[in-house]
Amino acid sequence: MSTVALKTVILGAPGSGKGTISARILNKFKLEYVSSGDKLRQNIQQKTSIGLEALKYISEGKLVPDDVMINFVSSELRKLPTKTWLLDGFPRTVTQARALWEKEKLDLAINLIVPHEVIISRVEGRWVHLPSGRVYNDTFNKPKVPGKDDITGEPLTKRDDDKPEVIKKRLELYETLTRPVIDFYREKKILIDFFGKTSDEISPQVLDCINKFLLDSKNN
Ligand code: AP5
Ligand code: MG
């Protein structure tokens, strides 16, 4: 496994495969991983004050307010032992992107582009292991034992926000609030787009890109 020096974010619509591709990146490269959604769901499960606050928004497919998220994710980033990380699910608004950029200049923004009709059918089959954030699917990436996490054997659950009416709302919000974040990073010249219907198609391209990025940084 290679050690890398890299601050990166992974962007893409709900269900575009951010969690799935991130797991493949972590298999190959040694870096810290923070998924804002996974952290929020863990807080909801543990009934912390931030979890209770977030639940009101998440269950309706709305975004948690910017000030709450900026403080929450900044504090999660401060806990990391290195400045080499992959951030999934944050930033989701231009306000969040600006706040992050003021604290941390990123090296790379990975943007996953997957058609919405593909996303809706994927989300219907999604199962998650809440404590780790590991993601499975009825048709793709099935668990070895149905309903159980491959590593711990603990039960898998459905996400409350994966109901069809909620996912529709999340996709709408993505178009209005999160798409401008893509332009923000494009202007910073660190954005790379990845197209494809399947993670198997996209993930080798993402891994190659990270490899090239690291080789270039070594040579400069
Ligand atoms: P979050 O958990 O970040 O959700 P999301 O961005 O909506 O993205 P998802 O986790 O739903 O999808 P993904 O892209 O990770 O896809 P996955 O790999 O699972 O956030 C949840 C909520 O928290 C938000 O709605 C918001 O309320 C709140 N929140 C979080 N961050 C916030 C912020 N910064 N500001 C404000 N609010 C915030 O893949 C999807 C499914 O497809 C899986 O079942 C997977 O197995 C399957 N799959 C993947 N690849 C394939 C393939 N190739 N073929 C078939 N199926 C596949
Ligand atoms: Mg995810």
Short mmCIF file of C-alpha atoms and ligand atoms in Angstrom, two decimals, residues 12-21 35-38 40-41 54 57-58 61-66 69 73 88-93 96 112 122-123 125-128 135-141 159 161-162 167 170 197-200, ligand 1:
data_model
loop_
_atom_site.label_atom_id
_atom_site.label_comp_id
_atom_site.label_asym_id
_atom_site.label_seq_id
_atom_site.Cartn_x
_atom_site.Cartn_y
_atom_site.Cartn_z
CA GLY A 12 -21.22 13.53 -6.89
CA ALA A 13 -24.99 13.26 -6.59
CA PRO A 14 -26.58 11.14 -3.84
CA GLY A 15 -26.03 7.50 -4.81
CA SER A 16 -23.38 8.27 -7.42
CA GLY A 17 -20.98 5.88 -5.65
CA LYS A 18 -18.88 8.23 -3.49
CA GLY A 19 -18.81 5.77 -0.56
CA THR A 20 -18.13 2.80 -2.85
CA ILE A 21 -15.30 4.49 -4.77
CA SER A 35 -17.76 10.94 5.29
CA SER A 36 -20.05 13.68 6.64
CA GLY A 37 -23.13 11.48 6.09
CA ASP A 38 -21.61 8.46 7.88
CA LEU A 40 -24.02 12.18 11.05
CA ARG A 41 -25.70 8.76 10.94
CA ALA A 54 -29.38 16.53 11.97
CA TYR A 57 -33.21 17.56 8.16
CA ILE A 58 -31.88 14.23 6.92
CA GLY A 61 -33.86 14.87 2.44
CA LYS A 62 -32.88 18.44 3.39
CA LEU A 63 -29.37 19.66 4.03
CA VAL A 64 -28.21 20.25 7.59
CA PRO A 65 -27.54 24.03 8.02
CA ASP A 66 -24.14 25.29 6.88
CA MET A 69 -21.89 21.33 9.21
CA VAL A 73 -16.62 18.73 9.83
CA ASP A 88 -16.88 12.59 1.22
CA GLY A 89 -20.16 14.56 1.42
CA PHE A 90 -18.61 17.88 2.39
CA PRO A 91 -18.68 20.55 1.03
CA ARG A 92 -22.21 20.52 -0.30
CA THR A 93 -22.83 24.26 -0.69
CA GLN A 96 -19.19 25.26 2.93
CA LEU A 112 -18.43 11.45 -10.18
CA ARG A 122 -29.18 1.75 -7.13
CA VAL A 123 -30.41 3.46 -4.01
CA GLY A 125 -31.03 -1.81 -3.38
CA ARG A 126 -28.63 -0.16 -0.92
CA TRP A 127 -27.80 -1.63 2.51
CA VAL A 128 -25.38 -0.06 4.98
CA VAL A 135 -22.09 0.04 1.69
CA TYR A 136 -23.64 -2.98 -0.08
CA ASN A 137 -26.23 -3.47 -2.77
CA ASP A 138 -28.76 -6.19 -3.62
CA THR A 139 -27.52 -6.39 -7.19
CA PHE A 140 -23.98 -5.02 -7.04
CA ASN A 141 -21.52 -5.72 -4.24
CA ARG A 159 -31.08 4.30 5.31
CA ASP A 161 -33.36 8.85 3.51
CA ASP A 162 -33.32 6.19 0.77
CA ILE A 167 -34.13 10.50 -2.70
CA ARG A 170 -32.07 14.96 -2.33
CA LYS A 197 -22.65 4.00 -15.23
CA THR A 198 -20.76 1.62 -12.98
CA SER A 199 -18.22 1.98 -10.20
CA ASP A 200 -16.22 -0.77 -11.95
P1 AP5 B 1 -24.56 11.39 2.55
O1 AP5 B 1 -24.50 10.18 3.36
O2 AP5 B 1 -23.30 12.10 2.20
O3 AP5 B 1 -25.39 11.05 1.25
P2 AP5 B 1 -25.26 11.47 -0.27
O4 AP5 B 1 -24.25 12.45 -0.69
O5 AP5 B 1 -26.65 11.81 -0.57
O6 AP5 B 1 -24.66 10.25 -0.95
P3 AP5 B 1 -24.94 8.76 -0.66
O7 AP5 B 1 -24.18 8.31 0.56
O8 AP5 B 1 -26.45 8.54 -0.69
O9 AP5 B 1 -24.40 8.05 -1.93
P4 AP5 B 1 -22.91 7.71 -2.38
O10 AP5 B 1 -22.52 8.63 -3.48
O11 AP5 B 1 -21.98 7.57 -1.20
O12 AP5 B 1 -23.16 6.30 -3.04
P5 AP5 B 1 -22.87 4.80 -2.54
O13 AP5 B 1 -21.43 4.43 -2.68
O14 AP5 B 1 -23.53 4.55 -1.21
O15 AP5 B 1 -25.52 12.47 3.26
C1 AP5 B 1 -26.78 12.11 3.78
C2 AP5 B 1 -27.51 13.33 4.31
O16 AP5 B 1 -26.73 13.95 5.37
C3 AP5 B 1 -27.72 14.47 3.30
O17 AP5 B 1 -28.88 14.27 2.53
C4 AP5 B 1 -27.83 15.68 4.24
O18 AP5 B 1 -29.10 15.76 4.81
C5 AP5 B 1 -26.83 15.37 5.33
N1 AP5 B 1 -25.50 15.94 5.03
C6 AP5 B 1 -24.34 15.24 4.83
N2 AP5 B 1 -23.32 16.06 4.54
C7 AP5 B 1 -23.86 17.33 4.57
C8 AP5 B 1 -23.31 18.61 4.34
N3 AP5 B 1 -22.02 18.77 4.00
N4 AP5 B 1 -24.13 19.68 4.43
C9 AP5 B 1 -25.42 19.55 4.75
N5 AP5 B 1 -26.01 18.35 4.98
C10 AP5 B 1 -25.23 17.26 4.89
O19 AP5 B 1 -23.63 4.01 -3.68
C11 AP5 B 1 -25.02 4.06 -3.74
C12 AP5 B 1 -25.61 2.69 -3.94
O20 AP5 B 1 -25.24 2.26 -5.24
C13 AP5 B 1 -25.06 1.62 -2.99
O21 AP5 B 1 -26.04 0.67 -2.73
C14 AP5 B 1 -23.93 0.98 -3.78
O22 AP5 B 1 -23.66 -0.37 -3.38
C15 AP5 B 1 -24.52 1.06 -5.16
N6 AP5 B 1 -23.53 1.10 -6.18
C16 AP5 B 1 -22.37 1.77 -6.17
N7 AP5 B 1 -21.72 1.54 -7.33
C17 AP5 B 1 -22.55 0.72 -8.05
C18 AP5 B 1 -22.47 0.13 -9.32
N8 AP5 B 1 -21.41 0.32 -10.06
N9 AP5 B 1 -23.49 -0.60 -9.78
C19 AP5 B 1 -24.58 -0.82 -9.01
N10 AP5 B 1 -24.73 -0.30 -7.78
C20 AP5 B 1 -23.71 0.46 -7.32
#
